[in-house]
Each structure stands twice: as C-alpha cells, then as structure tokens.
Amino acid sequence: MFRKLIVFIILWSITGSFLACSSKETIHIVIAEDQSSHLKDIHQALMRGRTIGLVNAEKLKLPYRLQLNADSDTMNLPDKTANLFRNFRQTADLFLGVPSTECAQVAKFVSNTYQIPFITDSFDDTLVENVETVSVFNQTPRNMGKLAARYFYFYLKKNKVSVLFDESTLSNTQMADGFIQEANLIGLSISQNKFNGKSPKIDFNRIFITMKTWDPEIVLICADSSLYDSILTLLQQVFIAMPMTFLSRVPREESLTAWSNLFQNVNCFSVFYEKKPPFTKHSFYEQYQKQFNQEPDYYSALGYVEVMM
C-alpha cells in the first residue's frame, strides 16, 4: 500500500530542487506503450487524457513544465520496452505507462537499475516486488477485493458472502485475497471456494451444492469472463432462489447477446463508472467531449489523472 501511495510523492521528489528557480524547468517523461497492435486503443485513450492534463497543468502556473515523449512504439514486446527505457536513461526524469504486465515486469528492472521512477498503468500487484522505484498507478485486483468486502458489508448491509475464485489466474487470486483479508478485518462472514481454471474438468456443480448449504446472501465470482456462461448456468440450476451475484469482470459482449437471461440481476465490478455525476460534471469530462467528440473511457481518465497528479 505504501508503494502505491508514493505516486503522490514522486513528482515532488523530482521537482523539489527546482522550486527556487525563477524560470520553469522541464521534467522529461518517457512513455513506453504499444501503438500498433491490439493495445493501441489503450495508448490512444491514455494520450488523449494526458493531452488535456497537460493543458490544465499549464493553467496551474507550476514552477516546472511536463514534457511527454511518446514517440516510440514498443509493439507490446518486453525487450523493446526495456531497450526504450535504457536508451533514455540519460535524459529521462520519469518513466510512465506500460499497461502490458508482461512488458512492465521487464521494464521495472531497468527503472530500478538506473534509479529512475517508473509509474506503470499495468493491472498487477506484483510489479512493485523486488524493486524500489516502481509504483502502480491503477486500481489493483487486491484493492478491488477489499473495496468489494466493504461495499457488501457497509453499503448493502450483507453479512454472509461466498467467494468463488480461479486459483490459476493471478488477478483472480489477488482479488480474492484482498476480499478475504478485508472481510476478516471488518467481521464479514465468508466461505471460500476455489477451482483451477486450467483443469480440463471443473466440477462447478459440486462446488455450488456445497456453497448452497451455507446459504449465502451474496456470491462473488472471481473468474475469467470466458467461464461466466457455464458458471451462471449451473448456479441458477443449483440455487432455487438466486442470491445476489457479483462478477469480478464485465461479461463478454457475445455472452450478453447469446445468454441475456443468464445475466439478469447479475452485477459486475468495474474500476470506472463513466456515468456517475461526480465524473460527468467534472471539467475534464466536458473538455474531452468537446475536443474528441466522444465520452472518455477509463484509460482516458487515467491518463488525465496521471498528468495532474
């Protein structure tokens, strides 16, 4: 948790020596992201948000200016990402971006070797392990699990939750771990159920029969969206009266189309709610719509907040 909070301190440590200067100093920020494969839309959304952030940062009359260098395409290759950071080790004050976990896991060691702070957008708690210079600027699975526990207990006023998670996938295990840790802390009663998503035979029917005997008020499912169809089908068959059901991810569009009845009264967690009034009334939302003629998504907002922080 400490390393994630350090995001707020990084720019201060970089710019502290500049505060006494009469003219603006430049902070050179190198961005390493995929601009050509299936992740290019993420890069584009991040850069649009960052662009608006740069405009608004200038209005704050800060004693420094931010210069973003996003000219290089990493093509989602770990070696290209690491080499890009190495090439800019003499001029970069900060490394930024890299939503790809695979690329970020390699790039973090370059950051640590040259002691250049690296703020990554990748969705993985383990990126801060074995290094001192890396911060995760994103909502991590473990934090989502903790927030879910608090939401169930304090907001929904529920006290019996069964969690089902895929132990073969790191993000699902991390979310379940965060949920279990927070549930134990606040006194939420839980039952734990796990399966191996890589196994050729998964007996969900047995799991749900066991789960039913505990009579949960809520079922939390931390699994890949490709399994939702089969999981929800069996869940409905075993439970006569379906408990409140929450999914750790947004279902696939093809599933919602083909199996719309399965997803009725089913909730899913997302780290971004674009329609909430506190966001839609924010000046960033209005600026983004005006400049790009569309609503900002999660990564657009993330890119904006990166620059402003």
PDB file of C-alpha atoms in Angstrom:
ATOM      1  CA  MET A   1       0.000   0.000   0.000  1.00  0.00           C
ATOM      2  CA  PHE A   2       2.901   2.317   0.869  1.00  0.00           C
ATOM      3  CA  ARG A   3       4.421   1.941  -2.559  1.00  0.00           C
ATOM      4  CA  LYS A   4       1.166   2.849  -4.242  1.00  0.00           C
ATOM      5  CA  LEU A   5       0.795   5.978  -2.145  1.00  0.00           C
ATOM      6  CA  ILE A   6       4.282   7.014  -3.165  1.00  0.00           C
ATOM      7  CA  VAL A   7       2.824   8.115  -6.515  1.00  0.00           C
ATOM      8  CA  PHE A   8       1.886  11.396  -4.860  1.00  0.00           C
ATOM      9  CA  ILE A   9       5.458  11.936  -3.693  1.00  0.00           C
ATOM     10  CA  ILE A  10       7.365  11.130  -6.891  1.00  0.00           C
ATOM     11  CA  LEU A  11       6.829  14.403  -8.723  1.00  0.00           C
ATOM     12  CA  TRP A  12       7.658  16.284  -5.539  1.00  0.00           C
ATOM     13  CA  SER A  13      10.986  14.478  -5.223  1.00  0.00           C
ATOM     14  CA  ILE A  14      11.764  15.199  -8.864  1.00  0.00           C
ATOM     15  CA  THR A  15      10.846  18.869  -8.725  1.00  0.00           C
ATOM     16  CA  GLY A  16      11.880  19.844  -5.214  1.00  0.00           C
ATOM     17  CA  SER A  17      15.257  21.163  -6.360  1.00  0.00           C
ATOM     18  CA  PHE A  18      13.552  23.317  -8.977  1.00  0.00           C
ATOM     19  CA  LEU A  19      11.310  25.307  -6.668  1.00  0.00           C
ATOM     20  CA  ALA A  20      13.875  28.020  -6.054  1.00  0.00           C
ATOM     21  CA  CYS A  21      14.399  28.665  -9.761  1.00  0.00           C
ATOM     22  CA  SER A  22      12.869  31.725 -11.343  1.00  0.00           C
ATOM     23  CA  SER A  23      12.284  30.073 -14.723  1.00  0.00           C
ATOM     24  CA  LYS A  24      10.373  26.907 -15.413  1.00  0.00           C
ATOM     25  CA  GLU A  25      12.349  23.700 -15.535  1.00  0.00           C
ATOM     26  CA  THR A  26      11.318  20.796 -17.733  1.00  0.00           C
ATOM     27  CA  ILE A  27      10.577  17.309 -16.430  1.00  0.00           C
ATOM     28  CA  HIS A  28      11.225  14.767 -19.158  1.00  0.00           C
ATOM     29  CA  ILE A  29       8.744  11.878 -19.038  1.00  0.00           C
ATOM     30  CA  VAL A  30       9.320   8.872 -21.301  1.00  0.00           C
ATOM     31  CA  ILE A  31       6.260   6.802 -22.210  1.00  0.00           C
ATOM     32  CA  ALA A  32       6.679   3.221 -23.427  1.00  0.00           C
ATOM     33  CA  GLU A  33       3.466   1.823 -24.885  1.00  0.00           C
ATOM     34  CA  ASP A  34       2.185  -0.337 -27.706  1.00  0.00           C
ATOM     35  CA  GLN A  35       0.941   1.844 -30.568  1.00  0.00           C
ATOM     36  CA  SER A  36       0.337  -0.719 -33.301  1.00  0.00           C
ATOM     37  CA  SER A  37      -1.187  -3.995 -32.070  1.00  0.00           C
ATOM     38  CA  HIS A  38      -4.395  -4.775 -30.162  1.00  0.00           C
ATOM     39  CA  LEU A  39      -3.331  -2.464 -27.306  1.00  0.00           C
ATOM     40  CA  LYS A  40      -3.075   0.657 -29.464  1.00  0.00           C
ATOM     41  CA  ASP A  41      -6.548   1.836 -28.409  1.00  0.00           C
ATOM     42  CA  ILE A  42      -5.397   1.888 -24.775  1.00  0.00           C
ATOM     43  CA  HIS A  43      -2.404   4.030 -25.734  1.00  0.00           C
ATOM     44  CA  GLN A  44      -4.595   6.413 -27.718  1.00  0.00           C
ATOM     45  CA  ALA A  45      -7.055   6.816 -24.844  1.00  0.00           C
ATOM     46  CA  LEU A  46      -4.261   7.408 -22.332  1.00  0.00           C
ATOM     47  CA  MET A  47      -2.601  10.008 -24.567  1.00  0.00           C
ATOM     48  CA  ARG A  48      -5.853  11.884 -25.132  1.00  0.00           C
ATOM     49  CA  GLY A  49      -6.368  12.153 -21.396  1.00  0.00           C
ATOM     50  CA  ARG A  50      -2.745  13.184 -20.888  1.00  0.00           C
ATOM     51  CA  THR A  51      -3.082  15.865 -23.569  1.00  0.00           C
ATOM     52  CA  ILE A  52      -5.938  17.524 -21.702  1.00  0.00           C
ATOM     53  CA  GLY A  53      -3.983  17.114 -18.487  1.00  0.00           C
ATOM     54  CA  LEU A  54      -1.017  18.998 -19.945  1.00  0.00           C
ATOM     55  CA  VAL A  55      -3.277  21.892 -20.959  1.00  0.00           C
ATOM     56  CA  ASN A  56      -4.791  22.125 -17.495  1.00  0.00           C
ATOM     57  CA  ALA A  57      -1.431  21.698 -15.753  1.00  0.00           C
ATOM     58  CA  GLU A  58      -0.141  24.784 -17.555  1.00  0.00           C
ATOM     59  CA  LYS A  59      -3.013  26.798 -16.082  1.00  0.00           C
ATOM     60  CA  LEU A  60      -1.826  25.953 -12.563  1.00  0.00           C
ATOM     61  CA  LYS A  61       1.301  28.106 -13.051  1.00  0.00           C
ATOM     62  CA  LEU A  62       3.609  25.458 -11.667  1.00  0.00           C
ATOM     63  CA  PRO A  63       7.363  26.171 -11.370  1.00  0.00           C
ATOM     64  CA  TYR A  64       8.032  23.373 -13.872  1.00  0.00           C
ATOM     65  CA  ARG A  65       6.601  22.027 -17.111  1.00  0.00           C
ATOM     66  CA  LEU A  66       5.985  18.430 -18.142  1.00  0.00           C
ATOM     67  CA  GLN A  67       7.305  17.172 -21.466  1.00  0.00           C
ATOM     68  CA  LEU A  68       5.952  13.830 -22.637  1.00  0.00           C
ATOM     69  CA  ASN A  69       7.922  11.680 -25.067  1.00  0.00           C
ATOM     70  CA  ALA A  70       5.660   9.023 -26.568  1.00  0.00           C
ATOM     71  CA  ASP A  71       7.285   8.773 -29.994  1.00  0.00           C
ATOM     72  CA  SER A  72       8.406   5.151 -29.734  1.00  0.00           C
ATOM     73  CA  ASP A  73       6.206   2.120 -30.362  1.00  0.00           C
ATOM     74  CA  THR A  74       7.069  -0.866 -28.161  1.00  0.00           C
ATOM     75  CA  MET A  75       4.824  -3.189 -30.226  1.00  0.00           C
ATOM     76  CA  ASN A  76       3.904  -4.883 -26.944  1.00  0.00           C
ATOM     77  CA  LEU A  77       7.342  -6.534 -26.814  1.00  0.00           C
ATOM     78  CA  PRO A  78       9.121  -6.691 -23.428  1.00  0.00           C
ATOM     79  CA  ASP A  79      12.605  -6.350 -24.985  1.00  0.00           C
ATOM     80  CA  LYS A  80      11.629  -3.228 -26.956  1.00  0.00           C
ATOM     81  CA  THR A  81      10.096  -1.708 -23.834  1.00  0.00           C
ATOM     82  CA  ALA A  82      13.207  -2.348 -21.761  1.00  0.00           C
ATOM     83  CA  ASN A  83      15.515  -1.057 -24.507  1.00  0.00           C
ATOM     84  CA  LEU A  84      13.450   2.116 -24.865  1.00  0.00           C
ATOM     85  CA  PHE A  85      13.920   2.860 -21.164  1.00  0.00           C
ATOM     86  CA  ARG A  86      17.645   2.109 -21.416  1.00  0.00           C
ATOM     87  CA  ASN A  87      18.039   4.456 -24.389  1.00  0.00           C
ATOM     88  CA  PHE A  88      16.548   7.361 -22.433  1.00  0.00           C
ATOM     89  CA  ARG A  89      18.308   6.699 -19.126  1.00  0.00           C
ATOM     90  CA  GLN A  90      20.472   9.807 -19.538  1.00  0.00           C
ATOM     91  CA  THR A  91      17.638  12.262 -20.168  1.00  0.00           C
ATOM     92  CA  ALA A  92      14.507  10.818 -18.531  1.00  0.00           C
ATOM     93  CA  ASP A  93      13.312  12.060 -15.147  1.00  0.00           C
ATOM     94  CA  LEU A  94      10.380   9.673 -15.058  1.00  0.00           C
ATOM     95  CA  PHE A  95       9.168   6.548 -16.876  1.00  0.00           C
ATOM     96  CA  LEU A  96       5.425   6.236 -17.429  1.00  0.00           C
ATOM     97  CA  GLY A  97       2.747   3.967 -18.866  1.00  0.00           C
ATOM     98  CA  VAL A  98       3.247   0.349 -19.981  1.00  0.00           C
ATOM     99  CA  PRO A  99      -0.265  -1.084 -19.432  1.00  0.00           C
ATOM    100  CA  SER A 100       1.059  -4.503 -20.550  1.00  0.00           C
ATOM    101  CA  THR A 101       2.002  -6.554 -17.478  1.00  0.00           C
ATOM    102  CA  GLU A 102       4.487  -8.664 -19.433  1.00  0.00           C
ATOM    103  CA  CYS A 103       6.340  -5.580 -20.650  1.00  0.00           C
ATOM    104  CA  ALA A 104       6.178  -3.816 -17.291  1.00  0.00           C
ATOM    105  CA  GLN A 105       7.662  -6.823 -15.473  1.00  0.00           C
ATOM    106  CA  VAL A 106      10.825  -6.465 -17.595  1.00  0.00           C
ATOM    107  CA  ALA A 107      10.914  -2.661 -17.721  1.00  0.00           C
ATOM    108  CA  LYS A 108      10.725  -2.317 -13.940  1.00  0.00           C
ATOM    109  CA  PHE A 109      14.224  -3.714 -13.535  1.00  0.00           C
ATOM    110  CA  VAL A 110      15.631  -1.135 -15.953  1.00  0.00           C
ATOM    111  CA  SER A 111      13.944   1.545 -13.863  1.00  0.00           C
ATOM    112  CA  ASN A 112      15.399   0.101 -10.678  1.00  0.00           C
ATOM    113  CA  THR A 113      18.906  -0.284 -12.142  1.00  0.00           C
ATOM    114  CA  TYR A 114      19.142   3.378 -13.122  1.00  0.00           C
ATOM    115  CA  GLN A 115      17.032   4.605 -10.180  1.00  0.00           C
ATOM    116  CA  ILE A 116      14.554   6.405 -12.417  1.00  0.00           C
ATOM    117  CA  PRO A 117      10.983   6.380 -11.023  1.00  0.00           C
ATOM    118  CA  PHE A 118       8.544   4.285 -13.044  1.00  0.00           C
ATOM    119  CA  ILE A 119       4.780   4.763 -12.737  1.00  0.00           C
ATOM    120  CA  THR A 120       3.035   1.893 -14.509  1.00  0.00           C
ATOM    121  CA  ASP A 121      -0.594   1.504 -15.554  1.00  0.00           C
ATOM    122  CA  SER A 122      -0.399  -2.265 -15.539  1.00  0.00           C
ATOM    123  CA  PHE A 123      -3.030  -4.200 -13.593  1.00  0.00           C
ATOM    124  CA  ASP A 124      -0.750  -6.310 -11.367  1.00  0.00           C
ATOM    125  CA  ASP A 125       0.162  -6.035  -7.683  1.00  0.00           C
ATOM    126  CA  THR A 126       3.454  -7.902  -8.112  1.00  0.00           C
ATOM    127  CA  LEU A 127       5.078  -5.133 -10.165  1.00  0.00           C
ATOM    128  CA  VAL A 128       6.315  -3.432  -7.004  1.00  0.00           C
ATOM    129  CA  GLU A 129       8.099  -6.568  -5.789  1.00  0.00           C
ATOM    130  CA  ASN A 130      11.934  -6.722  -5.762  1.00  0.00           C
ATOM    131  CA  VAL A 131      12.289  -3.094  -6.880  1.00  0.00           C
ATOM    132  CA  GLU A 132      12.340   0.285  -5.150  1.00  0.00           C
ATOM    133  CA  THR A 133      11.428   2.679  -7.956  1.00  0.00           C
ATOM    134  CA  VAL A 134       8.103   1.332  -9.249  1.00  0.00           C
ATOM    135  CA  SER A 135       4.592   2.483  -8.357  1.00  0.00           C
ATOM    136  CA  VAL A 136       1.342   1.009  -9.657  1.00  0.00           C
ATOM    137  CA  PHE A 137      -0.962   3.787 -10.833  1.00  0.00           C
ATOM    138  CA  ASN A 138      -4.122   1.778 -11.246  1.00  0.00           C
ATOM    139  CA  GLN A 139      -6.823   0.061  -9.263  1.00  0.00           C
ATOM    140  CA  THR A 140      -5.228  -3.287  -8.457  1.00  0.00           C
ATOM    141  CA  PRO A 141      -7.171  -6.565  -8.087  1.00  0.00           C
ATOM    142  CA  ARG A 142      -6.333  -6.770  -4.385  1.00  0.00           C
ATOM    143  CA  ASN A 143      -7.724  -3.288  -3.743  1.00  0.00           C
ATOM    144  CA  MET A 144     -10.858  -4.131  -5.724  1.00  0.00           C
ATOM    145  CA  GLY A 145     -11.366  -7.167  -3.496  1.00  0.00           C
ATOM    146  CA  LYS A 146     -11.033  -5.026  -0.379  1.00  0.00           C
ATOM    147  CA  LEU A 147     -13.498  -2.478  -1.698  1.00  0.00           C
ATOM    148  CA  ALA A 148     -15.961  -5.270  -2.568  1.00  0.00           C
ATOM    149  CA  ALA A 149     -15.909  -6.531   1.019  1.00  0.00           C
ATOM    150  CA  ARG A 150     -16.618  -3.057   2.367  1.00  0.00           C
ATOM    151  CA  TYR A 151     -19.351  -2.473  -0.209  1.00  0.00           C
ATOM    152  CA  PHE A 152     -21.160  -5.690   0.737  1.00  0.00           C
ATOM    153  CA  TYR A 153     -20.882  -5.126   4.482  1.00  0.00           C
ATOM    154  CA  PHE A 154     -21.316  -1.395   4.971  1.00  0.00           C
ATOM    155  CA  TYR A 155     -23.441  -0.385   1.961  1.00  0.00           C
ATOM    156  CA  LEU A 156     -25.535  -3.460   1.129  1.00  0.00           C
ATOM    157  CA  LYS A 157     -25.709  -4.498   4.815  1.00  0.00           C
ATOM    158  CA  LYS A 158     -24.991  -8.152   3.962  1.00  0.00           C
ATOM    159  CA  ASN A 159     -23.094 -10.454   6.287  1.00  0.00           C
ATOM    160  CA  LYS A 160     -22.781 -13.846   4.508  1.00  0.00           C
ATOM    161  CA  VAL A 161     -20.779 -13.974   1.285  1.00  0.00           C
ATOM    162  CA  SER A 162     -19.429 -16.959  -0.648  1.00  0.00           C
ATOM    163  CA  VAL A 163     -16.426 -16.209  -2.826  1.00  0.00           C
ATOM    164  CA  LEU A 164     -15.508 -18.459  -5.752  1.00  0.00           C
ATOM    165  CA  PHE A 165     -12.144 -17.810  -7.413  1.00  0.00           C
ATOM    166  CA  ASP A 166      -9.859 -19.286 -10.057  1.00  0.00           C
ATOM    167  CA  GLU A 167      -6.552 -20.062  -8.347  1.00  0.00           C
ATOM    168  CA  SER A 168      -4.767 -20.465 -11.699  1.00  0.00           C
ATOM    169  CA  THR A 169      -5.078 -16.776 -12.583  1.00  0.00           C
ATOM    170  CA  LEU A 170      -3.046 -14.214 -10.636  1.00  0.00           C
ATOM    171  CA  SER A 171      -5.542 -11.336 -10.871  1.00  0.00           C
ATOM    172  CA  ASN A 172      -8.416 -13.525  -9.651  1.00  0.00           C
ATOM    173  CA  THR A 173      -6.346 -14.869  -6.753  1.00  0.00           C
ATOM    174  CA  GLN A 174      -5.268 -11.343  -5.803  1.00  0.00           C
ATOM    175  CA  MET A 175      -8.827 -10.040  -5.831  1.00  0.00           C
ATOM    176  CA  ALA A 176      -9.991 -12.964  -3.684  1.00  0.00           C
ATOM    177  CA  ASP A 177      -7.076 -12.439  -1.298  1.00  0.00           C
ATOM    178  CA  GLY A 178      -7.931  -8.766  -0.894  1.00  0.00           C
ATOM    179  CA  PHE A 179     -11.581  -9.604  -0.330  1.00  0.00           C
ATOM    180  CA  ILE A 180     -10.807 -12.284   2.279  1.00  0.00           C
ATOM    181  CA  GLN A 181      -8.313 -10.066   4.079  1.00  0.00           C
ATOM    182  CA  GLU A 182     -10.737  -7.143   4.346  1.00  0.00           C
ATOM    183  CA  ALA A 183     -13.691  -9.391   5.225  1.00  0.00           C
ATOM    184  CA  ASN A 184     -11.770 -10.825   8.162  1.00  0.00           C
ATOM    185  CA  LEU A 185     -10.802  -7.328   9.254  1.00  0.00           C
ATOM    186  CA  ILE A 186     -14.341  -5.881   9.298  1.00  0.00           C
ATOM    187  CA  GLY A 187     -16.137  -9.017  10.501  1.00  0.00           C
ATOM    188  CA  LEU A 188     -17.866 -10.093   7.275  1.00  0.00           C
ATOM    189  CA  SER A 189     -18.741 -13.816   7.332  1.00  0.00           C
ATOM    190  CA  ILE A 190     -17.412 -15.619   4.252  1.00  0.00           C
ATOM    191  CA  SER A 191     -16.987 -19.068   2.755  1.00  0.00           C
ATOM    192  CA  GLN A 192     -14.088 -19.691   0.385  1.00  0.00           C
ATOM    193  CA  ASN A 193     -14.350 -21.849  -2.737  1.00  0.00           C
ATOM    194  CA  LYS A 194     -11.651 -22.209  -5.371  1.00  0.00           C
ATOM    195  CA  PHE A 195     -11.033 -24.073  -8.620  1.00  0.00           C
ATOM    196  CA  ASN A 196      -8.280 -24.420 -11.200  1.00  0.00           C
ATOM    197  CA  GLY A 197      -9.333 -22.814 -14.454  1.00  0.00           C
ATOM    198  CA  LYS A 198      -6.649 -24.732 -16.359  1.00  0.00           C
ATOM    199  CA  SER A 199      -8.064 -28.091 -15.328  1.00  0.00           C
ATOM    200  CA  PRO A 200      -9.869 -29.984 -18.131  1.00  0.00           C
ATOM    201  CA  LYS A 201     -12.650 -30.962 -15.700  1.00  0.00           C
ATOM    202  CA  ILE A 202     -14.106 -28.467 -13.241  1.00  0.00           C
ATOM    203  CA  ASP A 203     -16.948 -29.715 -11.062  1.00  0.00           C
ATOM    204  CA  PHE A 204     -18.870 -26.467 -10.543  1.00  0.00           C
ATOM    205  CA  ASN A 205     -21.971 -28.460  -9.654  1.00  0.00           C
ATOM    206  CA  ARG A 206     -20.278 -29.936  -6.573  1.00  0.00           C
ATOM    207  CA  ILE A 207     -18.913 -26.524  -5.585  1.00  0.00           C
ATOM    208  CA  PHE A 208     -22.322 -24.859  -5.794  1.00  0.00           C
ATOM    209  CA  ILE A 209     -24.092 -27.638  -3.862  1.00  0.00           C
ATOM    210  CA  THR A 210     -21.557 -27.148  -1.065  1.00  0.00           C
ATOM    211  CA  MET A 211     -21.994 -23.398  -1.309  1.00  0.00           C
ATOM    212  CA  LYS A 212     -25.785 -23.674  -1.125  1.00  0.00           C
ATOM    213  CA  THR A 213     -25.659 -25.474   2.244  1.00  0.00           C
ATOM    214  CA  TRP A 214     -24.042 -22.346   3.696  1.00  0.00           C
ATOM    215  CA  ASP A 215     -26.958 -20.204   2.409  1.00  0.00           C
ATOM    216  CA  PRO A 216     -25.009 -17.096   1.317  1.00  0.00           C
ATOM    217  CA  GLU A 217     -26.655 -13.718   0.779  1.00  0.00           C
ATOM    218  CA  ILE A 218     -24.117 -12.855  -1.930  1.00  0.00           C
ATOM    219  CA  VAL A 219     -21.946 -14.912  -4.287  1.00  0.00           C
ATOM    220  CA  LEU A 220     -18.757 -13.226  -5.531  1.00  0.00           C
ATOM    221  CA  ILE A 221     -17.190 -14.866  -8.600  1.00  0.00           C
ATOM    222  CA  CYS A 222     -13.559 -14.056  -9.409  1.00  0.00           C
ATOM    223  CA  ALA A 223     -13.015 -15.814 -12.718  1.00  0.00           C
ATOM    224  CA  ASP A 224     -12.285 -15.181 -16.356  1.00  0.00           C
ATOM    225  CA  SER A 225     -15.270 -13.910 -18.336  1.00  0.00           C
ATOM    226  CA  SER A 226     -14.994 -16.909 -20.701  1.00  0.00           C
ATOM    227  CA  LEU A 227     -16.290 -19.095 -17.846  1.00  0.00           C
ATOM    228  CA  TYR A 228     -19.268 -16.946 -16.882  1.00  0.00           C
ATOM    229  CA  ASP A 229     -21.752 -18.744 -19.140  1.00  0.00           C
ATOM    230  CA  SER A 230     -21.157 -22.176 -17.622  1.00  0.00           C
ATOM    231  CA  ILE A 231     -20.777 -20.858 -14.058  1.00  0.00           C
ATOM    232  CA  LEU A 232     -24.017 -18.879 -14.090  1.00  0.00           C
ATOM    233  CA  THR A 233     -25.942 -21.684 -15.787  1.00  0.00           C
ATOM    234  CA  LEU A 234     -25.056 -24.145 -13.024  1.00  0.00           C
ATOM    235  CA  LEU A 235     -25.501 -21.521 -10.323  1.00  0.00           C
ATOM    236  CA  GLN A 236     -29.099 -20.956 -11.411  1.00  0.00           C
ATOM    237  CA  GLN A 237     -29.756 -24.693 -11.549  1.00  0.00           C
ATOM    238  CA  VAL A 238     -28.462 -25.362  -8.027  1.00  0.00           C
ATOM    239  CA  PHE A 239     -29.967 -22.338  -6.273  1.00  0.00           C
ATOM    240  CA  ILE A 240     -33.754 -22.232  -6.416  1.00  0.00           C
ATOM    241  CA  ALA A 241     -33.672 -18.624  -5.276  1.00  0.00           C
ATOM    242  CA  MET A 242     -30.571 -16.983  -6.721  1.00  0.00           C
ATOM    243  CA  PRO A 243     -28.526 -14.995  -4.199  1.00  0.00           C
ATOM    244  CA  MET A 244     -27.143 -11.616  -5.243  1.00  0.00           C
ATOM    245  CA  THR A 245     -24.326 -12.418  -7.659  1.00  0.00           C
ATOM    246  CA  PHE A 246     -21.283 -10.279  -8.430  1.00  0.00           C
ATOM    247  CA  LEU A 247     -18.715 -10.888 -11.181  1.00  0.00           C
ATOM    248  CA  SER A 248     -15.128  -9.668 -10.994  1.00  0.00           C
ATOM    249  CA  ARG A 249     -15.151  -8.611 -14.646  1.00  0.00           C
ATOM    250  CA  VAL A 250     -17.516  -7.207 -17.233  1.00  0.00           C
ATOM    251  CA  PRO A 251     -19.056 -10.095 -19.261  1.00  0.00           C
ATOM    252  CA  ARG A 252     -18.121 -10.546 -22.895  1.00  0.00           C
ATOM    253  CA  GLU A 253     -20.410  -8.880 -25.408  1.00  0.00           C
ATOM    254  CA  GLU A 254     -21.119 -12.180 -27.185  1.00  0.00           C
ATOM    255  CA  SER A 255     -22.230 -13.736 -23.893  1.00  0.00           C
ATOM    256  CA  LEU A 256     -24.585 -10.881 -23.138  1.00  0.00           C
ATOM    257  CA  THR A 257     -26.086 -11.266 -26.603  1.00  0.00           C
ATOM    258  CA  ALA A 258     -26.421 -15.051 -26.635  1.00  0.00           C
ATOM    259  CA  TRP A 259     -27.281 -15.602 -22.969  1.00  0.00           C
ATOM    260  CA  SER A 260     -29.016 -12.401 -21.907  1.00  0.00           C
ATOM    261  CA  ASN A 261     -31.255 -14.237 -19.414  1.00  0.00           C
ATOM    262  CA  LEU A 262     -28.220 -15.510 -17.528  1.00  0.00           C
ATOM    263  CA  PHE A 263     -27.051 -12.016 -16.723  1.00  0.00           C
ATOM    264  CA  GLN A 264     -30.315 -10.558 -15.491  1.00  0.00           C
ATOM    265  CA  ASN A 265     -29.921  -9.297 -11.920  1.00  0.00           C
ATOM    266  CA  VAL A 266     -26.198 -10.100 -12.048  1.00  0.00           C
ATOM    267  CA  ASN A 267     -23.751  -7.341 -11.079  1.00  0.00           C
ATOM    268  CA  CYS A 268     -20.161  -6.846 -12.167  1.00  0.00           C
ATOM    269  CA  PHE A 269     -17.287  -4.830 -10.791  1.00  0.00           C
ATOM    270  CA  SER A 270     -15.530  -2.198 -12.832  1.00  0.00           C
ATOM    271  CA  VAL A 271     -12.880   0.280 -11.749  1.00  0.00           C
ATOM    272  CA  PHE A 272     -14.561   3.042 -13.736  1.00  0.00           C
ATOM    273  CA  TYR A 273     -18.150   4.341 -13.854  1.00  0.00           C
ATOM    274  CA  GLU A 274     -18.352   6.918 -16.618  1.00  0.00           C
ATOM    275  CA  LYS A 275     -21.933   7.997 -15.898  1.00  0.00           C
ATOM    276  CA  LYS A 276     -21.610   8.921 -12.229  1.00  0.00           C
ATOM    277  CA  PRO A 277     -22.399  12.650 -11.651  1.00  0.00           C
ATOM    278  CA  PRO A 278     -19.087  13.445  -9.880  1.00  0.00           C
ATOM    279  CA  PHE A 279     -17.328  12.423 -13.081  1.00  0.00           C
ATOM    280  CA  THR A 280     -19.707  13.653 -15.782  1.00  0.00           C
ATOM    281  CA  LYS A 281     -19.821  17.105 -14.160  1.00  0.00           C
ATOM    282  CA  HIS A 282     -16.045  17.348 -13.965  1.00  0.00           C
ATOM    283  CA  SER A 283     -14.363  19.816 -16.313  1.00  0.00           C
ATOM    284  CA  PHE A 284     -12.243  17.005 -17.797  1.00  0.00           C
ATOM    285  CA  TYR A 285     -15.375  15.197 -18.992  1.00  0.00           C
ATOM    286  CA  GLU A 286     -16.629  18.315 -20.757  1.00  0.00           C
ATOM    287  CA  GLN A 287     -13.198  19.118 -22.239  1.00  0.00           C
ATOM    288  CA  TYR A 288     -12.793  15.587 -23.554  1.00  0.00           C
ATOM    289  CA  GLN A 289     -16.214  15.530 -25.194  1.00  0.00           C
ATOM    290  CA  LYS A 290     -15.609  18.900 -26.818  1.00  0.00           C
ATOM    291  CA  GLN A 291     -12.147  18.042 -28.145  1.00  0.00           C
ATOM    292  CA  PHE A 292     -12.671  14.431 -29.243  1.00  0.00           C
ATOM    293  CA  ASN A 293     -16.456  14.319 -29.799  1.00  0.00           C
ATOM    294  CA  GLN A 294     -16.893  11.237 -27.600  1.00  0.00           C
ATOM    295  CA  GLU A 295     -17.135  10.291 -23.949  1.00  0.00           C
ATOM    296  CA  PRO A 296     -13.895   9.487 -22.137  1.00  0.00           C
ATOM    297  CA  ASP A 297     -13.313   5.921 -21.043  1.00  0.00           C
ATOM    298  CA  TYR A 298     -11.362   4.520 -18.099  1.00  0.00           C
ATOM    299  CA  TYR A 299      -7.933   4.914 -19.714  1.00  0.00           C
ATOM    300  CA  SER A 300      -8.669   8.469 -20.840  1.00  0.00           C
ATOM    301  CA  ALA A 301      -9.466   9.410 -17.258  1.00  0.00           C
ATOM    302  CA  LEU A 302      -6.396   7.532 -16.031  1.00  0.00           C
ATOM    303  CA  GLY A 303      -4.118   9.411 -18.424  1.00  0.00           C
ATOM    304  CA  TYR A 304      -5.562  12.743 -17.286  1.00  0.00           C
ATOM    305  CA  VAL A 305      -5.122  11.956 -13.604  1.00  0.00           C
ATOM    306  CA  GLU A 306      -1.524  10.784 -14.215  1.00  0.00           C
ATOM    307  CA  VAL A 307      -0.533  14.195 -15.538  1.00  0.00           C
ATOM    308  CA  MET A 308      -2.480  16.230 -12.983  1.00  0.00           C
ATOM    309  CA  MET A 309      -1.026  14.288 -10.060  1.00  0.00           C
TER     310      MET A 309
END
